[in-house]
Short mmCIF file of C-alpha atoms in Angstrom, two decimals:
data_model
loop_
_atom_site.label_atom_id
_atom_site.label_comp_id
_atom_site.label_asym_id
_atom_site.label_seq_id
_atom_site.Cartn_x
_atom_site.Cartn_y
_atom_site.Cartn_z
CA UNK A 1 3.79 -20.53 6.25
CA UNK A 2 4.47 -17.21 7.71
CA UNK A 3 2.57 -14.16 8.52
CA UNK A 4 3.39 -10.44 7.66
CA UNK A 5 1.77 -7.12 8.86
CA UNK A 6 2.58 -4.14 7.21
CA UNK A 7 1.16 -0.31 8.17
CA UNK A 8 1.71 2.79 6.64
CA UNK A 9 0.46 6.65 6.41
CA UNK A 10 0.77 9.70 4.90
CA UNK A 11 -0.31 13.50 5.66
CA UNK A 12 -2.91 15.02 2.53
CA UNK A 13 -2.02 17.72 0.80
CA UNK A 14 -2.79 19.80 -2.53
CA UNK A 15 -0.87 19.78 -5.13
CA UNK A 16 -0.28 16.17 -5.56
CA UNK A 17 -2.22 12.99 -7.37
CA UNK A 18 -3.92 10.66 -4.81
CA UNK A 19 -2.53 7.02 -6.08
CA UNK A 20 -3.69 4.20 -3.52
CA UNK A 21 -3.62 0.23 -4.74
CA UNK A 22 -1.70 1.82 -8.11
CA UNK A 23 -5.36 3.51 -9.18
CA UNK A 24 -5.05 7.62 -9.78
CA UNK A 25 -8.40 8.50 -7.32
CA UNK A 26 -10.07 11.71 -7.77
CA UNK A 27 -9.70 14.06 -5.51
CA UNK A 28 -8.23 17.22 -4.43
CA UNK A 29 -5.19 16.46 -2.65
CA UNK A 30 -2.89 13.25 -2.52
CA UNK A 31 -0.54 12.04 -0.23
CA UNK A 32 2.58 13.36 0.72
CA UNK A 33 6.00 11.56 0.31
CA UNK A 34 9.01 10.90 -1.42
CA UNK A 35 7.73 8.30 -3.63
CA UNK A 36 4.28 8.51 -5.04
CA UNK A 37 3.07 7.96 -0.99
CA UNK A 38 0.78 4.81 -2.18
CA UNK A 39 -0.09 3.82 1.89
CA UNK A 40 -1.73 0.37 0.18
CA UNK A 41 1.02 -0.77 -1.78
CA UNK A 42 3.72 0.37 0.76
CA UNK A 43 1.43 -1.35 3.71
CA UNK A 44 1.60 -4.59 1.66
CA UNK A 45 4.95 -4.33 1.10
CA UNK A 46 5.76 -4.30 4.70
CA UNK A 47 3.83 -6.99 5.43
CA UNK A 48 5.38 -8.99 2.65
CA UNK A 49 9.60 -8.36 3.77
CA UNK A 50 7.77 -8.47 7.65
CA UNK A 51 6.46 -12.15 6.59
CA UNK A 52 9.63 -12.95 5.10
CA UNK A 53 11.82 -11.16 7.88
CA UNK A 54 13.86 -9.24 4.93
CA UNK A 55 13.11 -5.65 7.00
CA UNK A 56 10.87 -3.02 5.79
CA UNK A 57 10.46 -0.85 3.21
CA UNK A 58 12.80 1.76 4.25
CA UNK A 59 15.65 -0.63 4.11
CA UNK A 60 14.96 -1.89 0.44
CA UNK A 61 13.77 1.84 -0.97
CA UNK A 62 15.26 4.27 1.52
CA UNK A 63 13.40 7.98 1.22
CA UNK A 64 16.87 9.46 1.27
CA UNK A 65 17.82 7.49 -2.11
CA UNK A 66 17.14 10.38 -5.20
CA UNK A 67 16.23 6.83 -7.54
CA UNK A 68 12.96 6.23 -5.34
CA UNK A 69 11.45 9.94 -5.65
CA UNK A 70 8.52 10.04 -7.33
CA UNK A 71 8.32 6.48 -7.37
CA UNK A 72 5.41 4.38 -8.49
CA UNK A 73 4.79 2.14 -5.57
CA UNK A 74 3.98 -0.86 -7.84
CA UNK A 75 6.59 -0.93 -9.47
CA UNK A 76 8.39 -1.43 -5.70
CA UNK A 77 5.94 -3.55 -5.03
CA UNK A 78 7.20 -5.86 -8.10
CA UNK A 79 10.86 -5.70 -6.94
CA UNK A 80 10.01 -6.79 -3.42
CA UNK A 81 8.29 -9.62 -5.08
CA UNK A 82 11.28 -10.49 -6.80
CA UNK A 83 13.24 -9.88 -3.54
CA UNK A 84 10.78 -12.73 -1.71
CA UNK A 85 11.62 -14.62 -4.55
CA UNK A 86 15.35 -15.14 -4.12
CA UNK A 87 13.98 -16.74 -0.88
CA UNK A 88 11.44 -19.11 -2.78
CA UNK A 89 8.76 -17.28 -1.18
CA UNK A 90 5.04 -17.12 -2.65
CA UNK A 91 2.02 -14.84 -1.59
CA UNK A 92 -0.91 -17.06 -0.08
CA UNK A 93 -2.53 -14.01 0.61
CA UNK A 94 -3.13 -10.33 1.27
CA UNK A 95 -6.04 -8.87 3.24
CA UNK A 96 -6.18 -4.89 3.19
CA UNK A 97 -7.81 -2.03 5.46
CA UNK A 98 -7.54 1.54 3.89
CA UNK A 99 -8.65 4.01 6.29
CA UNK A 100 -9.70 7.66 5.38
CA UNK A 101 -12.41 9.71 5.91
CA UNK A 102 -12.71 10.83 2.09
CA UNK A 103 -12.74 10.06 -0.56
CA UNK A 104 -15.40 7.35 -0.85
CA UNK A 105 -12.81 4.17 -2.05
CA UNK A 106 -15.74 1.72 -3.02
CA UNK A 107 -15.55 2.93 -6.25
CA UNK A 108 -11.89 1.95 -6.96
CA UNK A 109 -11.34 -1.28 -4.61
CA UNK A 110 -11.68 -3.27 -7.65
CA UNK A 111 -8.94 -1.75 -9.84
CA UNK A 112 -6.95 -1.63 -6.83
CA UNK A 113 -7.21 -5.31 -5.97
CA UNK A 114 -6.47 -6.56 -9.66
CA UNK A 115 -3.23 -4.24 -9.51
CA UNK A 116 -2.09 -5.75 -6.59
CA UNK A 117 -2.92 -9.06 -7.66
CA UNK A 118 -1.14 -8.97 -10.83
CA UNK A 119 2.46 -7.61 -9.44
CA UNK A 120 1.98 -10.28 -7.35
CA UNK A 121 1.21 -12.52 -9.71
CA UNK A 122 -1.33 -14.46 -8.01
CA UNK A 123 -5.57 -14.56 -8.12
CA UNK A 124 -7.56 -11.69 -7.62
CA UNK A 125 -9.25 -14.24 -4.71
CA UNK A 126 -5.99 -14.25 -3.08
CA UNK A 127 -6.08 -10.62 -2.73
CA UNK A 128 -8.77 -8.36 -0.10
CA UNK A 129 -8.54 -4.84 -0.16
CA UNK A 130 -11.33 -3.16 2.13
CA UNK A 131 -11.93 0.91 3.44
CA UNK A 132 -13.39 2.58 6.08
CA UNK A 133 -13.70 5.33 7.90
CA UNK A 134 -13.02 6.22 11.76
CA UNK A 135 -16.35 8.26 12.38
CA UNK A 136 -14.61 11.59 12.27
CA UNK A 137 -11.96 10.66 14.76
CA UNK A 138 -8.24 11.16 14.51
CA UNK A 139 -5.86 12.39 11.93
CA UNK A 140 -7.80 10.24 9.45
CA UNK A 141 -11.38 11.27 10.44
CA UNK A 142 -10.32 14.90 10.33
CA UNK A 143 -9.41 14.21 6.54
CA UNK A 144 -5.48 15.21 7.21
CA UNK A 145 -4.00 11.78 6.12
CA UNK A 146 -5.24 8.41 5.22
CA UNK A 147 -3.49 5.13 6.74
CA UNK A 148 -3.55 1.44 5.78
CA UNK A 149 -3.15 -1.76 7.83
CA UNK A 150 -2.43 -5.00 5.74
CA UNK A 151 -1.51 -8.69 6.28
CA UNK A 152 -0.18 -11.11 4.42
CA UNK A 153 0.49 -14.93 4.91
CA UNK A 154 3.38 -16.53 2.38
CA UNK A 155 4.60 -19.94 2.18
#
């Protein structure tokens, strides 16, 4: 068995979708970066290579590469399965902290823990995807990014 951690962040800004945990969340700005900026699925993708020590995400989908702009983060998400897969790795499981101030993520866990769980490829039990805030504090409780913390155990 081996343990991964994974973190990841992005500034908000108009003009772009908010897509966190593969779900299209509305609201009136989304996350900046050079893929579609999901901070869940890239936080649980560095958990996963961390677990596995295969790197980060920036080493398997470098933001410098023109073929990962725009990205959907899933679909990542599926190749660094495959990638723990060359190594016989399996996902035990994943446990999730969004953080943002707004917009209210209750709503969408759900959707978001089903996505994850089925590029996986494991049960939705195997899977915990919570959110809070930080009380108005920060970058994230000033609403000017949202951040996620995730770990993983494999076997």
């Amino acid at each position: 068995m081996r343990v991964g951690h994974g973190y990841d962040v992005h500034k908000l800004v108009e003009g772009r979708n908010l897509i966190i945990g593969g779900v299209k969340i509305d609201y009136d700005r989304g996350l900046e970066g050079h893929s579609d900026a999901d901070v869940l699925a890239h936080a649980v993708m560095d958990s996963l290579l961390g677990a596995a020590g295969m790197g980060d995400i920036g080493l398997h989908f470098p933001d410098n590469d023109v073929k990962y702009k725009d990205a959907d983060s899933m679909m990542l998400l599926e190749q660094t399965i495959e990638l723990l897969g060359t190594q016989r790795y399996k996902v035990v499981n994943i446990d999730a902290t969004i953080i943002a101030q707004k917009p209210v993520l209750r709503p969408y866990i759900n959707a978001m823990e089903e996505n994850i769980a089925s590029v996986l490829q494991c049960d939705i039990s195997h899977v915990n995807v919570k959110a809070t805030t930080e009380e108005h504090l920060g970058f994230t409780g000033r609403e000017e990014g949202i951040s996620c913390h995730c770990v993983c155990l494999i076997e």
